[in-house]
Coordinates of C-alpha atoms in Angstrom, one line a residue:
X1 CA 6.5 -5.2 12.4
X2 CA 3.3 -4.0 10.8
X3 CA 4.2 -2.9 7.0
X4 CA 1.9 0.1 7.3
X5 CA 4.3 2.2 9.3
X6 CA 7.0 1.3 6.2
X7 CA 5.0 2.4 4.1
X8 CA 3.6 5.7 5.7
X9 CA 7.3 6.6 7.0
X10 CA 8.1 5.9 3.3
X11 CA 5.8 8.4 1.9
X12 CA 6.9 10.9 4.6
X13 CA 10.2 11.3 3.4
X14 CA 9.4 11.5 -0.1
X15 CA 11.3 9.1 -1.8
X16 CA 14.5 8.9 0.6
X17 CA 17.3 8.5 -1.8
X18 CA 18.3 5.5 0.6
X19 CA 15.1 3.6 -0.3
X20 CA 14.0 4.8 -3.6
X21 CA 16.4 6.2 -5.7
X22 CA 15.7 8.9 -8.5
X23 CA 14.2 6.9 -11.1
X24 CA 13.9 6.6 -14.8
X25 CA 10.3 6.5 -14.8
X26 CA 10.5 9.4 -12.5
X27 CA 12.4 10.9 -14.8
X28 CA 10.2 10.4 -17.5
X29 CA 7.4 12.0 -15.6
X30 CA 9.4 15.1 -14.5
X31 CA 10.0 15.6 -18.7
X32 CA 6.2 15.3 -19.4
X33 CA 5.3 17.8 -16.3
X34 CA 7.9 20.3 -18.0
X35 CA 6.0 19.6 -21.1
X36 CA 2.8 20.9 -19.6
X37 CA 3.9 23.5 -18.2
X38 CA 5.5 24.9 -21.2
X39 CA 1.8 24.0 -23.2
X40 CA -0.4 26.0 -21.0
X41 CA 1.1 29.2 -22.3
X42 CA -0.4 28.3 -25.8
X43 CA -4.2 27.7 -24.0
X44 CA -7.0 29.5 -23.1
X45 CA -10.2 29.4 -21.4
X46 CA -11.3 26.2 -19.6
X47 CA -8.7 24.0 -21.4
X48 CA -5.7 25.9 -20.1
X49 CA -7.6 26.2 -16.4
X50 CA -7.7 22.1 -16.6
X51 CA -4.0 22.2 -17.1
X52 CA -3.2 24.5 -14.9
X53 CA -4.7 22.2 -11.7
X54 CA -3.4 19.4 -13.9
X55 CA 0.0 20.7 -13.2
X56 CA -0.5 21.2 -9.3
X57 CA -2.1 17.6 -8.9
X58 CA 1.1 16.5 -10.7
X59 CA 3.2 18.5 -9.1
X60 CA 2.1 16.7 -5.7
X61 CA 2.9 13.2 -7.2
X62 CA 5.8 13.7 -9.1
X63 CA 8.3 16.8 -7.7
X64 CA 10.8 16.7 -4.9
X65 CA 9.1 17.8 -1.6
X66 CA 11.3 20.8 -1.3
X67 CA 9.5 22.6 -4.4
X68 CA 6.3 20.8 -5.1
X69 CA 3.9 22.2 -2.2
X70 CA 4.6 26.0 -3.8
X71 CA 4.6 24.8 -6.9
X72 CA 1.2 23.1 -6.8
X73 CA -0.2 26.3 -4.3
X74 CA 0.8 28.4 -7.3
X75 CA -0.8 27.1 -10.0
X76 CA -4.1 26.1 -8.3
X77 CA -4.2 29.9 -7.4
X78 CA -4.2 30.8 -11.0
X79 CA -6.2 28.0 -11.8
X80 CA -8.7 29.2 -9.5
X81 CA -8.3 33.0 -10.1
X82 CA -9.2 32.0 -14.0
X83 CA -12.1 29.5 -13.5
X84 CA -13.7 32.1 -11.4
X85 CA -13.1 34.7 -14.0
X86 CA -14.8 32.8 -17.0
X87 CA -17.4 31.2 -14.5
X88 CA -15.8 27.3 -15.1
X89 CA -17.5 25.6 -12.0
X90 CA -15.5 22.5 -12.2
X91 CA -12.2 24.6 -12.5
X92 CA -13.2 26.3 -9.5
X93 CA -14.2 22.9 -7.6
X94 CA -10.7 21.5 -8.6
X95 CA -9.0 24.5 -7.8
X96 CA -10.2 24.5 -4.7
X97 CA -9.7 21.0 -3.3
X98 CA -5.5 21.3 -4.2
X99 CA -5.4 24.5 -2.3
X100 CA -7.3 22.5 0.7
X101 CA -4.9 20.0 0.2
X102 CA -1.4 21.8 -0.6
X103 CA -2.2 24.3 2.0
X104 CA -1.3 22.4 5.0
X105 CA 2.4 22.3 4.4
X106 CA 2.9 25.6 2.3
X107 CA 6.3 27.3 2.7
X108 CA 5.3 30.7 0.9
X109 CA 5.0 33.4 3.5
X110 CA 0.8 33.3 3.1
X111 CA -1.3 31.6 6.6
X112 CA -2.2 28.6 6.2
X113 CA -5.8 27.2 6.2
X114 CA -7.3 25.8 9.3
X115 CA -8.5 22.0 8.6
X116 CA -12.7 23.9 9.2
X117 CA -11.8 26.3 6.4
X118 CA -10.3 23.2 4.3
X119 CA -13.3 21.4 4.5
X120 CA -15.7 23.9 3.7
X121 CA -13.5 24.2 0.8
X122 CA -13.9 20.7 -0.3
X123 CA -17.6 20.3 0.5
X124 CA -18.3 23.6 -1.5
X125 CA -15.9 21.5 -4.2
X126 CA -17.8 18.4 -4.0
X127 CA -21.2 20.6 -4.4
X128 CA -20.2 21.9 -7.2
X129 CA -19.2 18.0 -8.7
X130 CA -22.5 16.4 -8.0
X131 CA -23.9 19.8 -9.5
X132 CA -22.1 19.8 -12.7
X133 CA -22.1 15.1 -12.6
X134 CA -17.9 15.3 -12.6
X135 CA -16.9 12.2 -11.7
X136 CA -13.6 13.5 -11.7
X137 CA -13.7 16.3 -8.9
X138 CA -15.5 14.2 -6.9
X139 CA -13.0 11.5 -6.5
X140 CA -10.8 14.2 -5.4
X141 CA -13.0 15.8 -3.1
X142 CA -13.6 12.5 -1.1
X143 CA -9.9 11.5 -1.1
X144 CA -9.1 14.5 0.3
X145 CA -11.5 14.7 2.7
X146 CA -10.1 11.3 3.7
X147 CA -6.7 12.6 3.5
X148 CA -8.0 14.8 6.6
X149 CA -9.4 12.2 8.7
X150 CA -6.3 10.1 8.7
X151 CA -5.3 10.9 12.0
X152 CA -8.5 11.6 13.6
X153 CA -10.9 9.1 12.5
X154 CA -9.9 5.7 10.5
X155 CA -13.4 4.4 10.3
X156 CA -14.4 8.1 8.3
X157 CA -11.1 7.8 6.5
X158 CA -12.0 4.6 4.5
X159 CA -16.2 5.7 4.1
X160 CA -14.4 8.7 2.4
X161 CA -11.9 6.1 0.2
X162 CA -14.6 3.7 -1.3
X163 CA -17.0 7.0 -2.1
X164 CA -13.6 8.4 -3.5
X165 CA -12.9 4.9 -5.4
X166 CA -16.5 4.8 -7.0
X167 CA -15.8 7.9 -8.5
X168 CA -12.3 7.9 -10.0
X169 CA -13.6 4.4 -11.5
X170 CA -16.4 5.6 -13.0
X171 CA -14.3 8.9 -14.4
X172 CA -11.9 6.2 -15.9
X173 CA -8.9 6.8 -13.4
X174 CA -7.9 3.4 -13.3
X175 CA -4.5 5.1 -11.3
X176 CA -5.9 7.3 -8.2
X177 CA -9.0 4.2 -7.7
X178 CA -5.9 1.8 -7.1
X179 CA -4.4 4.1 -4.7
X180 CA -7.6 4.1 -2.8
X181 CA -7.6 0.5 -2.9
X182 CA -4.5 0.5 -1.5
X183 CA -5.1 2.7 1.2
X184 CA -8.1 0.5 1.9
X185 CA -6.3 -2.8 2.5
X186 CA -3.8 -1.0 4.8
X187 CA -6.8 0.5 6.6
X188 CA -8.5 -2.4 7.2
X189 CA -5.4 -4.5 7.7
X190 CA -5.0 -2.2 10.7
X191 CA -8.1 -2.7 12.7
X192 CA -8.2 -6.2 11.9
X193 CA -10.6 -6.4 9.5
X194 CA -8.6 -9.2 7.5
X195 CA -11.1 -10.0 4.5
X196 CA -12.5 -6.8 3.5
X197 CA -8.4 -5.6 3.8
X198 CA -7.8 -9.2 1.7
X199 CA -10.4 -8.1 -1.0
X200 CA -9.0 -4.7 -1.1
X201 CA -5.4 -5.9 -1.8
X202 CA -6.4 -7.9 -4.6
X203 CA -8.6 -5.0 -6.3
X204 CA -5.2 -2.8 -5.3
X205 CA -3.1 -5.3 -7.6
X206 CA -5.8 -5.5 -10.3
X207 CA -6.0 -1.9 -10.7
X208 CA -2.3 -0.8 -9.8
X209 CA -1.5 -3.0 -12.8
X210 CA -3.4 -0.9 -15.3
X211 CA -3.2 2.1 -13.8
X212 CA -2.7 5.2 -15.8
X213 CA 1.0 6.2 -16.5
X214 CA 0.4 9.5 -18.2
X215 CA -0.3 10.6 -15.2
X216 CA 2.4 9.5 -13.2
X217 CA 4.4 6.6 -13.9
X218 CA 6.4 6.2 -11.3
X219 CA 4.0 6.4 -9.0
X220 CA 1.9 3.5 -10.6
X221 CA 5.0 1.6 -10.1
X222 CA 5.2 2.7 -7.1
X223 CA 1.6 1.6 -6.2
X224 CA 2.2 -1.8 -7.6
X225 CA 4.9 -2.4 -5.6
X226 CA 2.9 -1.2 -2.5
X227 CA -0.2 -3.8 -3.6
X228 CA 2.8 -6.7 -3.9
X229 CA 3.9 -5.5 -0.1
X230 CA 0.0 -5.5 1.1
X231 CA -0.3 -9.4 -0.1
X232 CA 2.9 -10.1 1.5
X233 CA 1.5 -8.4 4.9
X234 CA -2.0 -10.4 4.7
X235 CA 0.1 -13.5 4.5
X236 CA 2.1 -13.4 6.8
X237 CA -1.1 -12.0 9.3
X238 CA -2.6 -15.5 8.0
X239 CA 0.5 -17.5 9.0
X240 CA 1.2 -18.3 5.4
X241 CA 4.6 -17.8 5.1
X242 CA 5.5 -20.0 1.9
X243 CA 2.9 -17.5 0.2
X244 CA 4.6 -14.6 1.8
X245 CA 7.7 -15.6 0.9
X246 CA 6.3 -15.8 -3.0
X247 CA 5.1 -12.1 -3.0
X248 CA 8.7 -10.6 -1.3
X249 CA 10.3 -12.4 -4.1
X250 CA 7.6 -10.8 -6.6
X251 CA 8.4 -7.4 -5.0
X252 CA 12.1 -8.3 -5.7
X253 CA 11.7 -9.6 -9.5
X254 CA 9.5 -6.0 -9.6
X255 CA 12.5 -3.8 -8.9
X256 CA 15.1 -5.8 -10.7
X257 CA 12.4 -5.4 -13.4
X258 CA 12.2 -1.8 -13.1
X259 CA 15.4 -0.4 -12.6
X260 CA 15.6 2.2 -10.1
X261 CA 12.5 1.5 -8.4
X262 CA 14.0 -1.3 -6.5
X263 CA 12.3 -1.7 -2.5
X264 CA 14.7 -2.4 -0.5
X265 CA 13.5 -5.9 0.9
X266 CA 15.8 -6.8 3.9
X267 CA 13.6 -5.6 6.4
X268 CA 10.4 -7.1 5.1
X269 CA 12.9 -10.7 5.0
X270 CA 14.0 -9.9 8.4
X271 CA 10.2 -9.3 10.1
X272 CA 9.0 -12.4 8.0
X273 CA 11.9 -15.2 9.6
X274 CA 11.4 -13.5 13.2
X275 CA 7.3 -14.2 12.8
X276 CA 8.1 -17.4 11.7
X277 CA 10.5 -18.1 14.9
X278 CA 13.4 -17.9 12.7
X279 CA 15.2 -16.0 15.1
X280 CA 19.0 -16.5 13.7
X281 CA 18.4 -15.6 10.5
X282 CA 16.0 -12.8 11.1
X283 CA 19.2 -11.3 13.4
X284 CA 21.1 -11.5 9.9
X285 CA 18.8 -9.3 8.0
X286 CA 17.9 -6.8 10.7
X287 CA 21.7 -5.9 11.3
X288 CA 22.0 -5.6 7.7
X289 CA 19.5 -3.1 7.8
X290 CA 19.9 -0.7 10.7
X291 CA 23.8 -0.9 9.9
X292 CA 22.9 0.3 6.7
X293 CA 25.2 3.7 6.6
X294 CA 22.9 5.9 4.0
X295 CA 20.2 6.3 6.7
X296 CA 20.2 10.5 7.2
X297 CA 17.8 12.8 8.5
X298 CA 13.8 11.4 7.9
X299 CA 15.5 8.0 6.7
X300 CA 16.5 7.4 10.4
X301 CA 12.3 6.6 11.0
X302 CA 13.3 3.7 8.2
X303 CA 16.1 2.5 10.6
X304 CA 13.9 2.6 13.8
X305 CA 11.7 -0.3 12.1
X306 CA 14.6 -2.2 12.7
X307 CA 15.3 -1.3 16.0
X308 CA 12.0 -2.6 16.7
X309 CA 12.0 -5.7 15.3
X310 CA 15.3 -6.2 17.0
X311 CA 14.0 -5.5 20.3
X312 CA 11.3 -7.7 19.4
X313 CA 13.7 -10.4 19.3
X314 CA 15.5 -9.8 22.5
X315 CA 12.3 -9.8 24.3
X316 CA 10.6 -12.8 22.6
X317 CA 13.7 -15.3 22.3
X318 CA 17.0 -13.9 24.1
X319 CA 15.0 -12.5 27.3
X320 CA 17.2 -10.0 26.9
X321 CA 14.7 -7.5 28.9
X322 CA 16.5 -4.5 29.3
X323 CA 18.4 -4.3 25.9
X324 CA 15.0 -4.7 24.9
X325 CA 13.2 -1.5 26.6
X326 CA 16.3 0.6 25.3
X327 CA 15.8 0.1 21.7
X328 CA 11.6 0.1 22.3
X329 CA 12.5 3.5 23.8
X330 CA 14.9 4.3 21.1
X331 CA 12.4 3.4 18.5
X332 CA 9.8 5.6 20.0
X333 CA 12.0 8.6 20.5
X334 CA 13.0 8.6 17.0
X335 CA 9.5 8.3 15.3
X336 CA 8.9 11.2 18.2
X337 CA 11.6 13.1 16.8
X338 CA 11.3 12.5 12.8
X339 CA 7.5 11.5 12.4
X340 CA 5.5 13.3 15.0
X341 CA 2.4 12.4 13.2
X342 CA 2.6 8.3 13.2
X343 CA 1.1 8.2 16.9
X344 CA -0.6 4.6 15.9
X345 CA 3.2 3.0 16.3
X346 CA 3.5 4.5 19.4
X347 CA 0.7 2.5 20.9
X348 CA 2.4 -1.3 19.9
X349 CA 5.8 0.1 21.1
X350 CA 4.2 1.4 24.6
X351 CA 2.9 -2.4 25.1
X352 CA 5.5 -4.2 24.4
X353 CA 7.4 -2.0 26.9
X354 CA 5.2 -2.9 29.1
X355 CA 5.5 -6.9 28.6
X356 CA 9.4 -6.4 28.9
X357 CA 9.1 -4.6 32.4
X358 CA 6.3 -7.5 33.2
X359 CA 9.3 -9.7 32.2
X360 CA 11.3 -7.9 34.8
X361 CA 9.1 -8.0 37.3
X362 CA 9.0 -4.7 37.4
X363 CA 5.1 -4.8 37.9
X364 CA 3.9 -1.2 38.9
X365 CA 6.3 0.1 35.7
X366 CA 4.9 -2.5 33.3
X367 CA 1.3 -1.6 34.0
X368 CA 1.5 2.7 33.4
X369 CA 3.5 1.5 30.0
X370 CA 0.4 -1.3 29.2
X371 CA -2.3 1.0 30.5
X372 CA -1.2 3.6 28.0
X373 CA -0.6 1.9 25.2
X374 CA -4.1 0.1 25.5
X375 CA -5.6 3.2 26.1
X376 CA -4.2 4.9 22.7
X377 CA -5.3 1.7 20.9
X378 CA -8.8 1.6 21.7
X379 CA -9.1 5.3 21.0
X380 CA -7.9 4.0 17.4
X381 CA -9.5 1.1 17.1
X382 CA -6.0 -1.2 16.4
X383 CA -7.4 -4.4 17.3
X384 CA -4.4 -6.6 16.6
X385 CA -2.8 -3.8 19.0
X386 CA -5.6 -4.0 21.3
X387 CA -5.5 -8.0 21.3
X388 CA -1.9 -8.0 22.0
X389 CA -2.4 -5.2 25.1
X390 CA -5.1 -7.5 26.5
X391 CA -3.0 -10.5 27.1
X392 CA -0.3 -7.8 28.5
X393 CA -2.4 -6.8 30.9
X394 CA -3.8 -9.8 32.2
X395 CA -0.3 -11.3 32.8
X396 CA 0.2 -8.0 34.5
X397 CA -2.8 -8.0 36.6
X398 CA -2.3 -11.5 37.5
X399 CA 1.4 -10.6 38.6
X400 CA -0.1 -8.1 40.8
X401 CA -2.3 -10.4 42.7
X402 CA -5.3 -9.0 41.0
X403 CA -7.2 -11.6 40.1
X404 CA -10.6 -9.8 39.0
X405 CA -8.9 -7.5 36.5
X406 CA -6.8 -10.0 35.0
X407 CA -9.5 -12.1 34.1
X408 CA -11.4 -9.4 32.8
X409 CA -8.7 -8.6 30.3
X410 CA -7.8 -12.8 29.3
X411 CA -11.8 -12.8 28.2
X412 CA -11.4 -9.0 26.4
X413 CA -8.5 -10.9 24.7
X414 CA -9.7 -14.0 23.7
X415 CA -12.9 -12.0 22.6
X416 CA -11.0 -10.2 20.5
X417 CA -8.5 -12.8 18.9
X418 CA -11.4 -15.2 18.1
X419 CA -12.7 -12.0 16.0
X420 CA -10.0 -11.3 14.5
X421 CA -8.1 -14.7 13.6
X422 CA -11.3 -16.1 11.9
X423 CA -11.9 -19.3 9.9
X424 CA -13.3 -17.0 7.2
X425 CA -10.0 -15.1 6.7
X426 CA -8.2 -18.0 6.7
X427 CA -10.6 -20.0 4.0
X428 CA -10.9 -16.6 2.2
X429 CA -6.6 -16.9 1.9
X430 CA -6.8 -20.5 0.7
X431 CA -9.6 -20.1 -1.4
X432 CA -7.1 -17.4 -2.9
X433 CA -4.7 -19.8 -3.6
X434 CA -7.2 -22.6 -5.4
X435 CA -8.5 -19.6 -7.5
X436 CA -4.8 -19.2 -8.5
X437 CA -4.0 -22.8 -9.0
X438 CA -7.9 -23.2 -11.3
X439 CA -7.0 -20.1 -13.0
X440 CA -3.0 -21.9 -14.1
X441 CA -4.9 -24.9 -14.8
X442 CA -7.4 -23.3 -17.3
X443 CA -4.7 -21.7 -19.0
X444 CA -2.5 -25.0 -19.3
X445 CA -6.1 -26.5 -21.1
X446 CA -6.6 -23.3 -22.9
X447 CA -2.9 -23.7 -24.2
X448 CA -3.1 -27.0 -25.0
X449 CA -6.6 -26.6 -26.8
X450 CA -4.8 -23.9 -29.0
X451 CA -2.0 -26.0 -29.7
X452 CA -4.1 -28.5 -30.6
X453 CA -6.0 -26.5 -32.8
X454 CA -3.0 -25.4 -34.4
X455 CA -1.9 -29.1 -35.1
X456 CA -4.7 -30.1 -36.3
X457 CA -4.8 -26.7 -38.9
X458 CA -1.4 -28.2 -40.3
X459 CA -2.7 -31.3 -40.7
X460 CA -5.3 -30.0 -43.0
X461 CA -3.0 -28.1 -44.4
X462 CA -0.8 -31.3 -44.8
X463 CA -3.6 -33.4 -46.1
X464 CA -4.7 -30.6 -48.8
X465 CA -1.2 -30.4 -49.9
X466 CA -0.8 -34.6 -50.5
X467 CA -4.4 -34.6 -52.4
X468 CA -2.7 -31.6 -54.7
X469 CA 0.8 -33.6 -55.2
X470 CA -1.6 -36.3 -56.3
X471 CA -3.4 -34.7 -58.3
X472 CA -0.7 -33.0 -60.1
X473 CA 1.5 -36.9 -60.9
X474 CA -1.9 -38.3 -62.0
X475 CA -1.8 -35.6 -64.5
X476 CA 1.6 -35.7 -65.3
X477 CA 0.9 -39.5 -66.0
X478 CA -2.0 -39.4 -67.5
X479 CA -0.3 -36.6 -70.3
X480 CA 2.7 -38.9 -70.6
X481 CA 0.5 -42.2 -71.5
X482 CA -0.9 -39.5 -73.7
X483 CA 2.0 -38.2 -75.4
X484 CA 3.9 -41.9 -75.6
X485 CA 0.3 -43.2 -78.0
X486 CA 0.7 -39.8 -79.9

């Protein structure tokens, strides 16, 4: 089960208490957000328009869903209605990209912008950064021009990210660059596009690490923890479970570490012992999960990862076909239901429907299912999906009697899984793993040099302080023959 619908399912609910409790650091940020507000009655000018779309952009990180969206949609109005006063171009530009952004799910009883009225927004916003050289509003304006695109266009989503990335490094926001780096990796983990997703999720951990917790600090944790779960994904894409098993126990020493902001790691241990055939065990950990009894409301979208990878099971080891097809549909229903927007799981789930009625030989059923869900993925580029649909389809096809079509689709899929399970990811993962082992190495030497160094310091030290005890009984000697012929 691909990690990137955890992870977006995750972000939809805000923090489910289930998953992510209220945390300290959380806490911490809430305290410094009340802090600001309570400052920006004491500024004026351009300073106090700065903290007011401060306030909204943290407002958006840091508040409970329920209150941040008005929150943030108030303070970028004033924000804005001041910068436009005193003529503060960048004020305006910032002002403007939160309203673009904040607008989409306002609750106040104002209409809402349509997504051509929020871009013209954010281009007018990003005019005005290249105008005035801030680095700063235009790494918001790109990131929330990929923020639109998410569902539309992938390939414009992550052009939108590395422009957005650029900038935020270059304005010295180590905190939102790792966030795009984190997008990235998922991005490209999703079409297939294993070493430019592999070279992403290392820059993700580099920067995640040092990101900047003034802003936000639960959400750099939050971030690192995401970079941890990237690495563990790429792993596992790679077949290398021993170094996916390393990273979910770094995501696990991350939460014990930070208490409160503990990732709940049972279904990422269940999805990695069913890809490695481990069916028994994965059973274990996926009943744990979906039997889990704090899934409410949104959360239930958390509990239909399991169903999936449960039905999974049932269809890959049990044969347990139509046990299978009920929780698929289950699954689907429910992301339907709680998470309209996350069409790109819909496409995997309508596939492996498919291969269950195939299973069945149920062959007329199984091909409207595979034909769908093929169809979806090639409108969204999911190649893994797409590779997957291919082999569905020939089977299908072949099942059929149609002999033509279903060697059409066997070459589409062994096009397509040569591409994708390269030599070149695989080398890039290993060479990954000699860097790491070089890197221990160096510092072993580097250690030992200095300990070295520091033995050799004492015995100077040792040496000067023998010459000096000599020195000081030949004296004592020499003054005694001295005194004794006196």
């Amino acid at each position: 089960m691909k990690k990137y619908l955890f992870i977006v399912l995750l972000l939809a609910v805000n923090f489910l208490p289930a998953f992510c409790q209220t945390i300290g650091a959380l806490r911490i940020d809430s305290l410094r957000l009340d802090s600001a507000k309570q400052s920006v009655r004491l500024l004026k000018g351009s300073a106090r328009v700065d903290l007011l779309n401060d306030i909204a952009l943290r407002t958006g990180y840091i508040s409970p869903h329920a209150h941040r969206i008005d929150t943030s949609f108030l303070y970028a109005t004033e924000a804005l209605n001041e910068a436009t006063t005193i003529g503060y171009r960048p004020g305006v530009a910032m002002a403007l990209i939160i309203l673009s952004a904040s607008s989409k799910d306002s609750t106040l009883n104002m209409p809402g912008k349509d997504d051509a009225t929020k871009e013209r927004d954010i281009r007018k916003a990003i005019q005005i950064g290249e105008e005035t050289n801030n680095n700063e509003v235009l790494g918001w304006g790109y990131y929330y021009l990929g923020d639109m695109s998410l569902t539309k266009d992938l390939a414009k989503m992550s052009g939108y990210l590395q422009r957005s990335m650029e900038y935020f490094l270059k304005a010295n926001d180590t905190l939102h660059a790792a966030e795009c780096a984190n997008w990235l990796c998922t991005n490209y983990e999703y079409t297939g596009e294993y070493e430019r997703s592999f070279d992403y999720g290392r820059k993700s951990l580099e920067l995640s690490k040092r990101g900047n917790t003034d802003f936000s600090l639960s959400w750099q944790q939050f971030l690192e923890q995401y970079s941890l779960s990237s690495m563990y994904d790429l792993y596992t894409d790679a077949g290398d479970y021993e170094e996916a098993m390393n990273y979910l126990h770094a995501m696990d020493q991350f939460g014990k570490d930070h208490k409160g902001n503990e990732w709940d790691i049972v279904q990422f241990t269940a999805d990695l012992f069913y890809k490695m055939g481990r069916y028994d065990s994965a059973l274990v950990y996926i009943n744990r999960w979906i039997n889990n009894g704090a899934w409410v409301g949104g959360g239930k979208g958390h509990q239909a990862i399991g169903w999936a990878i449960l039905a999974q099971i049932y269809l890959d080891s049990t044969k347990q076909y139509d046990k299978a097809i009920e929780l698929f549909t289950k699954w689907g229903d429910t992301l339907k239901k709680y998470h309209s927007t996350v069409s790109y799981a819909e496409t995997g789930n309508l596939i492996s429907i498919g291969q269950a009625y195939d299973e069945k030989r149920d062959y007329t059923t199984a091909l409207q299912y595979a034909k769908q869900g093929v169809d979806l993925a090639q409108e969204k580029n999911q190649r893994p999906i797409m590779m997957h649909g291919y082999k569905v389809l020939s089977s299908i096809y072949y099942h059929l009697g149609k002999s033509e079509n279903a060697y059409k689709y066997l070459l589409k899929y062994n096009t397509i899984r040569d591409s994708i399970q390269n030599r070149q990811f695989l080398l890039r993962i290993y060479n990954a793993k000699k860097d790491a082992e070089i890197e221990k190495k160096q510092a072993q030497v580097l250690l030992l040099d200095a300990d070295n160094k520091i033995q050799g310091q004492q015995l100077k030290r040792d040496a000067r302080q023998t010459n000096l005890l000599f020195i000081l009984l030949s004296v004592l000697v020499l003054a005694g023959v001295f005194v004794y012929r006196s």
